[in-house]
Coordinates of C-alpha atoms in Angstrom, one line a residue:
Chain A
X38 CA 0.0 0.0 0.0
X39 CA 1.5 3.6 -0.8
X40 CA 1.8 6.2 1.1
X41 CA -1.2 7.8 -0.8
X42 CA -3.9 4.7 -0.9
X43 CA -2.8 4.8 3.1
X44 CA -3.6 8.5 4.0
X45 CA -6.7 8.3 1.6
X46 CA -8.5 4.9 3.6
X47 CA -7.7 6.5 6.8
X48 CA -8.6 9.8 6.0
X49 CA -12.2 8.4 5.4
X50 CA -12.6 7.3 8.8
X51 CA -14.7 10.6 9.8
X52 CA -17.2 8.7 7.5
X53 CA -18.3 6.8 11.3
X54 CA -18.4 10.3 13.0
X55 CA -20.6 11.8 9.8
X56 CA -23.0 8.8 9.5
X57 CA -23.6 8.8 13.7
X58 CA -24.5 12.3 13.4
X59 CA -26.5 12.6 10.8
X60 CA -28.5 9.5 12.1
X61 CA -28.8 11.4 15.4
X62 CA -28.9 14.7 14.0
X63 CA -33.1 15.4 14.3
X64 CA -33.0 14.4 18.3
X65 CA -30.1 16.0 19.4
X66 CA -29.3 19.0 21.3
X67 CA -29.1 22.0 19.3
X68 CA -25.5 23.5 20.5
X69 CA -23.9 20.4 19.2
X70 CA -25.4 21.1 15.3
X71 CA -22.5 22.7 13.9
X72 CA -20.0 19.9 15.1
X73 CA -21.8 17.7 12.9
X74 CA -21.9 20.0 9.8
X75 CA -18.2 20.0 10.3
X76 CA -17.7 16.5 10.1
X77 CA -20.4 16.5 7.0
X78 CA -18.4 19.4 5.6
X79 CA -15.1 17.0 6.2
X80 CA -16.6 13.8 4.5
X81 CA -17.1 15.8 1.7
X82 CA -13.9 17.7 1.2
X83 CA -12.1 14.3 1.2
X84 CA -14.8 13.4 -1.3
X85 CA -13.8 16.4 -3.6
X86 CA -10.4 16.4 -2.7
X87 CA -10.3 12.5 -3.8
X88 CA -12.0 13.1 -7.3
X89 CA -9.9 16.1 -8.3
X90 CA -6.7 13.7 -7.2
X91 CA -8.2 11.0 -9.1
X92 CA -8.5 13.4 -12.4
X93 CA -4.8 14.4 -11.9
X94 CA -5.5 18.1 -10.6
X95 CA -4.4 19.8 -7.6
X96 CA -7.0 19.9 -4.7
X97 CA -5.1 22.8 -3.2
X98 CA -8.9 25.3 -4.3
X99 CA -10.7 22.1 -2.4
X100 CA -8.3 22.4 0.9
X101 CA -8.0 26.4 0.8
X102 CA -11.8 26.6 0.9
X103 CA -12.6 23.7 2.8
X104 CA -10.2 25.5 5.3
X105 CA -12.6 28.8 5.6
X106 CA -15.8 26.7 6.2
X107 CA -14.1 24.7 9.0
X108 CA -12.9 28.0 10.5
X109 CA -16.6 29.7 10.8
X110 CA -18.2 26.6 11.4
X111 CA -15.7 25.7 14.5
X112 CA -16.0 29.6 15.5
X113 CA -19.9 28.8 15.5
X114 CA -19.4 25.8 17.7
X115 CA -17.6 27.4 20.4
X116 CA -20.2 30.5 20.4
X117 CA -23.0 27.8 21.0
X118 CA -21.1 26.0 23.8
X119 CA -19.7 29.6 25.5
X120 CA -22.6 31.9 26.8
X121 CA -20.3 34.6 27.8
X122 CA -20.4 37.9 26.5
X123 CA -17.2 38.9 26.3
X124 CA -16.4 36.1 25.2
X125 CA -18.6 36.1 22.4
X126 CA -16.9 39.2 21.5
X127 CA -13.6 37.8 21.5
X128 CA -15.3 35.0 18.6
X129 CA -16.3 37.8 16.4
X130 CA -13.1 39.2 16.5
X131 CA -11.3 36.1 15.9
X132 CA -13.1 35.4 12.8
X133 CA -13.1 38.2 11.5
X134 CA -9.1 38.5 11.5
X135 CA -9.4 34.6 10.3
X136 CA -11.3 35.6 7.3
X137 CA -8.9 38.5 6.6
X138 CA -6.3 36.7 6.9
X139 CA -7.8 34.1 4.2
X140 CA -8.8 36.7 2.2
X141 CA -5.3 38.0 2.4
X142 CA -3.7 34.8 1.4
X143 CA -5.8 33.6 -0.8
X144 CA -7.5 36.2 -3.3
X145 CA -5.0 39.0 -2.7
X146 CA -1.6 37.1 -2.9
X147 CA -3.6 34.8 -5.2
X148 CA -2.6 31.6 -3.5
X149 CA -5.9 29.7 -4.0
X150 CA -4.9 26.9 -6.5
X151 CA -1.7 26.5 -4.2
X152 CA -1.7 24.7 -0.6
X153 CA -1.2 28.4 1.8
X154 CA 0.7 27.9 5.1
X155 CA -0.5 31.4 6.9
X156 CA -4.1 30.9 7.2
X157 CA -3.5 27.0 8.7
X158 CA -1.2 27.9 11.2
X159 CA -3.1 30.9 12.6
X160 CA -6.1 28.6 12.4
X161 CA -4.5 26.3 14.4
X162 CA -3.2 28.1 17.2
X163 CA -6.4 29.7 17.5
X164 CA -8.5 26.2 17.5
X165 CA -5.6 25.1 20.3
X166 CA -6.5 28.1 22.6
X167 CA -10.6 28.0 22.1
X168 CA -10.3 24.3 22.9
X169 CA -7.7 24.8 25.8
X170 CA -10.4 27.3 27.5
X171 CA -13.4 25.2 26.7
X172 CA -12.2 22.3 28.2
X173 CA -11.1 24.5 31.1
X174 CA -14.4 25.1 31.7
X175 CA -15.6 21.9 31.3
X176 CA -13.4 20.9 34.4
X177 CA -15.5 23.8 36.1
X178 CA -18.8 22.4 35.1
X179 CA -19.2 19.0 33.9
X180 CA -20.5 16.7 36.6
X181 CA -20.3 13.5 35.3
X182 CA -17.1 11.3 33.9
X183 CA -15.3 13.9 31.5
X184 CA -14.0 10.7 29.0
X185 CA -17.7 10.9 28.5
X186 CA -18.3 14.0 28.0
X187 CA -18.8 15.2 24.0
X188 CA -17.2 18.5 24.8
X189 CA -14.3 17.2 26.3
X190 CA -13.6 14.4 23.9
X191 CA -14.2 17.1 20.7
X192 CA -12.1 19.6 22.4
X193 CA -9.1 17.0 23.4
X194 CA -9.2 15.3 19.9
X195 CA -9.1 19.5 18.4
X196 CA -6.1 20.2 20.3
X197 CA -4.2 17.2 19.4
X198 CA -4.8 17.5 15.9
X199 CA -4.1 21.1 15.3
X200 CA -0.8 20.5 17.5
X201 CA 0.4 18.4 14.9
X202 CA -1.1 20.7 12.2
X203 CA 1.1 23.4 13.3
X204 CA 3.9 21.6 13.6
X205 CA 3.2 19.9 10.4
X206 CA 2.3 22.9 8.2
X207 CA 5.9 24.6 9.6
X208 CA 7.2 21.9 7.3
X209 CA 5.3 23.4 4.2
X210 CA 6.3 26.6 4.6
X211 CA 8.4 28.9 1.7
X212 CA 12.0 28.3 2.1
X213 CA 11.9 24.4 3.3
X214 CA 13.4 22.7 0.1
X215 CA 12.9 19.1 0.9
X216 CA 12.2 16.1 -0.7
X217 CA 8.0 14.8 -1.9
X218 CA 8.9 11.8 -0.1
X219 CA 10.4 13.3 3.4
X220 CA 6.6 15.6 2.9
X221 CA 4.9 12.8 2.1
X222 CA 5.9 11.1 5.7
X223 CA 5.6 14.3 7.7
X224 CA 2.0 14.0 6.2
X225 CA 1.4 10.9 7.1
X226 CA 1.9 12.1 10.9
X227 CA -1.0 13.9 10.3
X228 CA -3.1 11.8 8.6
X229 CA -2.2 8.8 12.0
X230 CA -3.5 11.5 14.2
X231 CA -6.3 12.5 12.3
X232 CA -7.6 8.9 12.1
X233 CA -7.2 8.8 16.1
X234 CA -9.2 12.2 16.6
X235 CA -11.9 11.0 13.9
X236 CA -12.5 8.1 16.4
X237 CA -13.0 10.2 19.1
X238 CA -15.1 12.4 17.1
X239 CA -17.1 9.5 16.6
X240 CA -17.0 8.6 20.3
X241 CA -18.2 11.9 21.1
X242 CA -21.0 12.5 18.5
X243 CA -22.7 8.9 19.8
X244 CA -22.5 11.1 23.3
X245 CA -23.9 14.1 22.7
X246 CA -26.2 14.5 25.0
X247 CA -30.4 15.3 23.9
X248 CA -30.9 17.7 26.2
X249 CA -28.7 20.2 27.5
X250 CA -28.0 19.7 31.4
X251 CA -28.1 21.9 33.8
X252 CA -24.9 23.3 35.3
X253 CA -23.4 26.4 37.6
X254 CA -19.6 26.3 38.0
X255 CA -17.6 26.0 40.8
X256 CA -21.1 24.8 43.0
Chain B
X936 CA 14.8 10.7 1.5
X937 CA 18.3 11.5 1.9
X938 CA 20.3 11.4 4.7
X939 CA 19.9 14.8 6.3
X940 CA 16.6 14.4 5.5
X941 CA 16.0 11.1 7.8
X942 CA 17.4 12.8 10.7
X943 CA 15.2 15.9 10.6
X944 CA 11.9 13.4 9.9
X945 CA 13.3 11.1 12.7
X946 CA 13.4 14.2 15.4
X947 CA 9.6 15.4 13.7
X948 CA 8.6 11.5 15.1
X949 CA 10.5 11.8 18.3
X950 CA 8.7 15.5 18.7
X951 CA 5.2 14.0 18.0
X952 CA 5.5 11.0 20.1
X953 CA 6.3 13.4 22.9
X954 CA 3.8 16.2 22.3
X955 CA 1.2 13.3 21.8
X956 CA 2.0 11.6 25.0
X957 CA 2.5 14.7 27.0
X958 CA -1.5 15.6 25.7
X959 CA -2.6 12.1 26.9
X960 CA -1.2 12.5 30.0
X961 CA -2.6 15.5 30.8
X962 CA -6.3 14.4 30.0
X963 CA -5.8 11.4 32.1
X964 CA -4.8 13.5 34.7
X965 CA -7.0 16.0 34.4
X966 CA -10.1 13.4 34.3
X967 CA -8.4 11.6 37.6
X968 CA -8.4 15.3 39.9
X969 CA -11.8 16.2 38.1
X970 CA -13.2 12.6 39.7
X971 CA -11.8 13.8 43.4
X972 CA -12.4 17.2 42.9
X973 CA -15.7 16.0 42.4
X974 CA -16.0 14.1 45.1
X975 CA -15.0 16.6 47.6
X976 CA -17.6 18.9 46.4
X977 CA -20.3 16.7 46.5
X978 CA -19.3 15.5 50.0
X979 CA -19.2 19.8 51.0
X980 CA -22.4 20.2 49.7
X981 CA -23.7 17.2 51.8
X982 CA -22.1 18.5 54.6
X983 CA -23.5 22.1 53.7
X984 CA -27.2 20.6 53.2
X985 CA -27.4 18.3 56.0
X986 CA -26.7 21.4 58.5
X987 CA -28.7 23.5 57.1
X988 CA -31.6 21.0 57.6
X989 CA -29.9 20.4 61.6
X990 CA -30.1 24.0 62.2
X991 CA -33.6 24.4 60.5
X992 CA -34.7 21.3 63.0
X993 CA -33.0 23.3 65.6
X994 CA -34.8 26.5 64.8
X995 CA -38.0 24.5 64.8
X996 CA -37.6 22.7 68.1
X997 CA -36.8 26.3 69.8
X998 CA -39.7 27.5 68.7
X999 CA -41.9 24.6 69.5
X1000 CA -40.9 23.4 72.7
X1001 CA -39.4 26.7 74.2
X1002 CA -41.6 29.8 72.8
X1003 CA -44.7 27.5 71.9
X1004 CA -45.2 27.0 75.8
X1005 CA -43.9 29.9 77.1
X1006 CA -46.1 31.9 74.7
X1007 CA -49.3 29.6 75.8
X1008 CA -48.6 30.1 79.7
X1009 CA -48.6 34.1 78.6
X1010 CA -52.3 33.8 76.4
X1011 CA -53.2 31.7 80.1
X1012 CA -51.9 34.4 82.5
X1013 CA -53.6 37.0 80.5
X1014 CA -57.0 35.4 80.1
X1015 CA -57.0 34.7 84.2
X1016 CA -56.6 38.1 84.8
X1017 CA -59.3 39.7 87.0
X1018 CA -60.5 42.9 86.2
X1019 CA -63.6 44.7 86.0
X1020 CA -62.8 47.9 84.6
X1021 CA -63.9 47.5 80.6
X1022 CA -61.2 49.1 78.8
X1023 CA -58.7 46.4 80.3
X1024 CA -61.1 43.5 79.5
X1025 CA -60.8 44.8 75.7
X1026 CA -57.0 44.9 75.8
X1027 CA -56.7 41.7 77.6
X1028 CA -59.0 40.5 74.8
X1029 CA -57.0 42.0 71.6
X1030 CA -53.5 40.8 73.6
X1031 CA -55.3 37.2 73.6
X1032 CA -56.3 37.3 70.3
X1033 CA -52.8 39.0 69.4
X1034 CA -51.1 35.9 71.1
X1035 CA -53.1 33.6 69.0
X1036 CA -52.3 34.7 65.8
X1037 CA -49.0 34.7 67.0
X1038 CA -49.1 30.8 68.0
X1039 CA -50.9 30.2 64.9
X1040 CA -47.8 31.3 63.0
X1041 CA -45.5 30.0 65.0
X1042 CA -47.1 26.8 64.1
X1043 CA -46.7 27.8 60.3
X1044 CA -43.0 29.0 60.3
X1045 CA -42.3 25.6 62.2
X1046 CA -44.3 23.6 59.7
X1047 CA -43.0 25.6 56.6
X1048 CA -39.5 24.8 58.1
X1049 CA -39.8 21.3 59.0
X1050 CA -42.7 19.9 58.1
X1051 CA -44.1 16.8 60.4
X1052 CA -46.6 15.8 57.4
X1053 CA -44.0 14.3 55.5
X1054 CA -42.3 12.0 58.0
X1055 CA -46.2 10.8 58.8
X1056 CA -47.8 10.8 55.8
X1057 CA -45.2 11.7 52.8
X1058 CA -44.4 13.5 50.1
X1059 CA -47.6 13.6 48.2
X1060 CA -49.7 14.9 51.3
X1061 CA -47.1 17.4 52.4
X1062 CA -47.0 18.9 48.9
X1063 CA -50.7 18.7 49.3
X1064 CA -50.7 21.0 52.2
X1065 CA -48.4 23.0 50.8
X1066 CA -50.2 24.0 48.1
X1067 CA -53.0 24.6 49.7
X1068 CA -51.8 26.8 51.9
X1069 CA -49.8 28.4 48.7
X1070 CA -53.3 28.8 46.7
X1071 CA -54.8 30.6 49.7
X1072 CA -52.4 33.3 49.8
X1073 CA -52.1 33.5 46.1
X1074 CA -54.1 34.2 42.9
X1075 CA -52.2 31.8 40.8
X1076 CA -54.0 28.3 40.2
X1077 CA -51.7 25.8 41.0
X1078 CA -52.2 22.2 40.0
X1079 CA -50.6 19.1 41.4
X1080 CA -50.4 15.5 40.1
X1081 CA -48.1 12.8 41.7
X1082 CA -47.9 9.3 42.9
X1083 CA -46.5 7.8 46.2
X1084 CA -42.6 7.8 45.7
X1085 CA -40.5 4.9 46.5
X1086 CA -37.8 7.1 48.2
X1087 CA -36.8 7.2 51.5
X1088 CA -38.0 10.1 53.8
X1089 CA -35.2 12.0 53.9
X1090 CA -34.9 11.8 50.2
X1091 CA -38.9 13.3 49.6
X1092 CA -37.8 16.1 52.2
X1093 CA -35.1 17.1 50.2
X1094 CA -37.6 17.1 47.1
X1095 CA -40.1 18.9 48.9
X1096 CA -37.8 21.7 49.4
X1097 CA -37.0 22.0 45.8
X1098 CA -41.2 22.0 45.0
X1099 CA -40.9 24.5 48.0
X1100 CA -38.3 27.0 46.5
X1101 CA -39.5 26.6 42.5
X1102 CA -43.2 27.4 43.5
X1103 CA -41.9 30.2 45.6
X1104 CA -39.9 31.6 42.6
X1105 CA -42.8 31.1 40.3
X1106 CA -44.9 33.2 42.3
X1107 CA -42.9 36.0 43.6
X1108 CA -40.3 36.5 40.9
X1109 CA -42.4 35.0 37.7
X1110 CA -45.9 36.5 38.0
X1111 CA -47.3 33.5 37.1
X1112 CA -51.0 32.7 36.5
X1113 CA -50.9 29.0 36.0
X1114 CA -48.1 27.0 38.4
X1115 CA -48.4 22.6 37.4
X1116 CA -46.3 20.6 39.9
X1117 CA -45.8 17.0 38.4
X1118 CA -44.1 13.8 40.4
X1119 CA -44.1 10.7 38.5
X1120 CA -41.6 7.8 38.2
X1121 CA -40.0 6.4 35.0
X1122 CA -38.5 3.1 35.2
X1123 CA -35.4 3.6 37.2
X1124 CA -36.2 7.3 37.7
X1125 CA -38.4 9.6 39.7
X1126 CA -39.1 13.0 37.8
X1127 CA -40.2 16.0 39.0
X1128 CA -41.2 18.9 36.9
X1129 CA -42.5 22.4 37.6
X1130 CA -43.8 24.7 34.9
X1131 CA -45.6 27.9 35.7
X1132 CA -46.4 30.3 32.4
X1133 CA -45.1 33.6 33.9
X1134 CA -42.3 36.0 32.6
X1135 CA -39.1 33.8 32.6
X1136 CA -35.6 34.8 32.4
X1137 CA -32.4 34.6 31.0
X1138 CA -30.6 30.8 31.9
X1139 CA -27.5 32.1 30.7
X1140 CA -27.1 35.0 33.0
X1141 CA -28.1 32.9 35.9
X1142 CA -25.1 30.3 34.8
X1143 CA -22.8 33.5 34.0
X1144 CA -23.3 35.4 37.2
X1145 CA -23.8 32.4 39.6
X1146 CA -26.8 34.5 41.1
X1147 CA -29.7 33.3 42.5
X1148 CA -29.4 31.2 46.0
X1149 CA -32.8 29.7 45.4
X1150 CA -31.6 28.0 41.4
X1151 CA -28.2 27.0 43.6
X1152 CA -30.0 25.4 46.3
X1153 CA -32.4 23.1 43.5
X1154 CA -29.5 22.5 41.6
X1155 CA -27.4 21.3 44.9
X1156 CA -30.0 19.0 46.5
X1157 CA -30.0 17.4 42.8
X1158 CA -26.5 16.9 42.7
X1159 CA -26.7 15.6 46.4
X1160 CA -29.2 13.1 45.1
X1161 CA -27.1 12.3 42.2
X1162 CA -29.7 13.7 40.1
X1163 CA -29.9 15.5 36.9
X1164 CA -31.5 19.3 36.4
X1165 CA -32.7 20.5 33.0
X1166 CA -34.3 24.2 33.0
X1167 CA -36.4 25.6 30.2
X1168 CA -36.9 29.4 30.1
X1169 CA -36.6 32.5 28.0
X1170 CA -37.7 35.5 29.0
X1171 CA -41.3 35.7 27.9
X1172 CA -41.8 32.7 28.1
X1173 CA -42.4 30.8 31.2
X1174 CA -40.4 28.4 33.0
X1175 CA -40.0 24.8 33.2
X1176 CA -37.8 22.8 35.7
X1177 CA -37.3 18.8 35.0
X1178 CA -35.8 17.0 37.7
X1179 CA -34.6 13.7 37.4
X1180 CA -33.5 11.4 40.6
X1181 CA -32.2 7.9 39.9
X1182 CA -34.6 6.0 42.3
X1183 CA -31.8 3.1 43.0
X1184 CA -29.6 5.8 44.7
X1185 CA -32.0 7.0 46.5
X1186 CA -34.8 4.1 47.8
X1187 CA -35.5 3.6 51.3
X1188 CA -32.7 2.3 53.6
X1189 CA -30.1 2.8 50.8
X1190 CA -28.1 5.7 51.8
X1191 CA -27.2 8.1 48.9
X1192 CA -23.4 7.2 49.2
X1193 CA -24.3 3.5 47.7
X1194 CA -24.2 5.8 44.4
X1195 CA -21.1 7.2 44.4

């Protein structure tokens, strides 16, 4: 099996996450609809991203764009599972500098039809941090198990991918002549991890709760 | 890949394996404290409840033993008083009547506090008489449907305080019209729900400002009873509390600790 056949197979493994959700979709709670749109939105930019391979074209427009979708519809995750103001605030304000900063990369320095690094990376750091403080306050409010808990598992499995994706997009940076096999391991990092998150994603979608509990911190 | 090229992809490996095992750790760890941290909360908040209900018993037995009696020996002394003269008579007769009124609400503080109905006759009778006396003093029509619980005493106390501080909200904070209190059991679980049709509020500010001792105090005797709270409300558009209390925690003779 190549290294391509191998990221492909296990790059379809969100398919279990998708399928879970969308099965469980009309009875669950609200707050937890745009974490299933994202792993819809997933399945089908490996779907698009596998037929433009298989017709020998770049899916570098497929990544970019699948890339700005992911970004508003993790933004709109976190604003459904943070009732804070200020907070709230703070998500406007980070998407809109993620959108400039897409716009930036891609229509102004014309880098769609390429793979962009920028946009990525400052995705990345910024799905790191909104996971690192969600699941900070899930330590204040979940009472039950947290390994059972969908928001933990979702915001876990976030920061451990987009760890890696930082430190794997670093490698696909301007400047880093190396060779299409050395990227093509470094990718396939990515692509282990992935599978292991998209597993917890589908651990965490089959526990999404139907109803929202009730909860105060720190009481 | 070339040689240099190895070396760099072999310190990328060594630099995930680390990152991801540092991550793993942490969650494990941070599930483990969360589990005790857990624990010692739930055990403060049983401590917390359990003297709040000594001290309420205290409060009652002061009044009902001590200032009961000593109040009736008073409303005696008075009414054996021997005068002729008629303008003593009438305020020996409004003092009397004063002193009664005062009994009778000594006998309503005590019973609002700790009431006896529920040791003798349960839950469904003492939410009964609560509401009753509720619907006297009140315009809003309350309506109450249960079922005999299979919960220990101390358990439906602990519930009837949480009927207690919901129908209290409803009518003092919600301007409610219509108040349904609803006890009923499904398989494994006892469920209480309270929904009156006043003005609501805002969940989220409740959550985000921690205010409100009476939301803290239902949601703490739920989590003392291992329960689960869900609460429905907008503002405009009424309110709706669901309780759920795992009956297997919380039958008679089992103590709640069985559930930890």
């Amino acid at each position: 099996m190549t290294n391509y056949v191998f990221i492909a197979v296990i790059s379809y493994s969100i398919v279990i996450a998708a399928i879970i959700g969308l099965v469980r979709l009309p009875r669950l709670h609200g707050a937890y609809q745009p974490f299933i749109f994202i792993t819809i939105l997933s399945l089908a930019g490996e779907i698009m991203s596998q037929i433009l391979i298989t017709h020998k074209k770049s899916n570098a427009v497929a990544v970019n764009m699948f890339g700005l979708f992911d970004a508003v519809l993790w933004c709109w995750q976190f604003k459904n599972w943070n009732t804070n103001k200020k907070y709230r605030v703070m998500l406007r304000v980070v998407v809109i500098a993620l959108l400039i900063l897409w716009i930036i990369e891609n229509i102004i320095l014309r880098k769609l039809f390429v793979f962009g690094y920028l946009f990525p990376i400052a995705f990345s750091l910024v799905m790191v941090i909104l996971s690192g403080i969600q699941l900070s306050l899930e330590i204040a409010r979940e009472r039950g198990n947290l390994l059972t808990t969908s928001k933990f598992l979702i915001c876990t499995g976030t920061v451990l991918f987009y760890t890696y994706r930082i430190l794997v997009e670093c490698f696909f940076a301007p400047g880093m002549s190396k060779s299409d096999i050395f990227f093509g391991n470094v990718f396939i990092i990515l692509s282990l991890v992935n599978f292991i998150v998209n597993l917890l994603f589908a651990l965490a979608v089959l526990w999404i709760p139907e109803k929202q509990k009730f909860s105060l911190p720190f009481y | 890949m070339d040689p240099g090229e190895t070396e760099i992809f072999i310190a990328i490996l060594l630099a995930s394996g680390t990152i991801g095992t540092i991550i793993i750790c942490f969650v494990f760890i941070i599930a483990r404290n969360h589990k005790k941290f857990l624990e010692l909360q739930r055990t403060q908040l049983m401590a917390e409840i359990t003297s709040l209900e000594f001290e309420r018993k205290r409060i009652v037995c002061d009044l009902h033993d001590e200032l009961g009696p000593l109040l009736a020996v008073v409303k005696f002394q008075m009414t054996n008083l021997e005068t002729t003269l008629k303008h003593d008579i009438e305020l020996i007769g409004k003092a009397t009547c004063n002193l009664d009124g005062i009994l009778e609400r000594i006998r309503g503080i005590c019973n609002y506090m700790m009431p006896d109905v529920i040791t003798r006759n349960g839950l469904f009778t003492a939410v009964n008489n609560f509401i009753q006396e509720l619907g006297s003093r009140a315009s809003t029509e309350i309506i109450f449907s249960g079922q005999p619980t299979p919960v220990s005493r101390q358990v439906e106390l602990h519930i009837y305080r949480m009927i207690q501080e919901m129908a209290n909200n409803a009518l003092k904070h919600s301007g409610a019209s219509r108040l349904q209190i609803d006890i009923s059991t499904d398989h494994d679980k006892l469920i209480l729900q309270v929904v009156d049709n006043g003005k609501g509020f805002d969940t989220d500010s409740v959550i985000n400002n921690s205010t409100g001792l009476g939301i803290k105090n239902i949601f703490g005797r739920t989590r003392m009873l291992n329960g689960d709270m869900y609460l429905t409300s907008e503002p405009g558009t009424g309110t709706a509390y669901k309780i759920e209390i795992p009956i297997r925690c919380n039958e008679v003779q089992n103590t709640i600790d069985d559930c930890r």
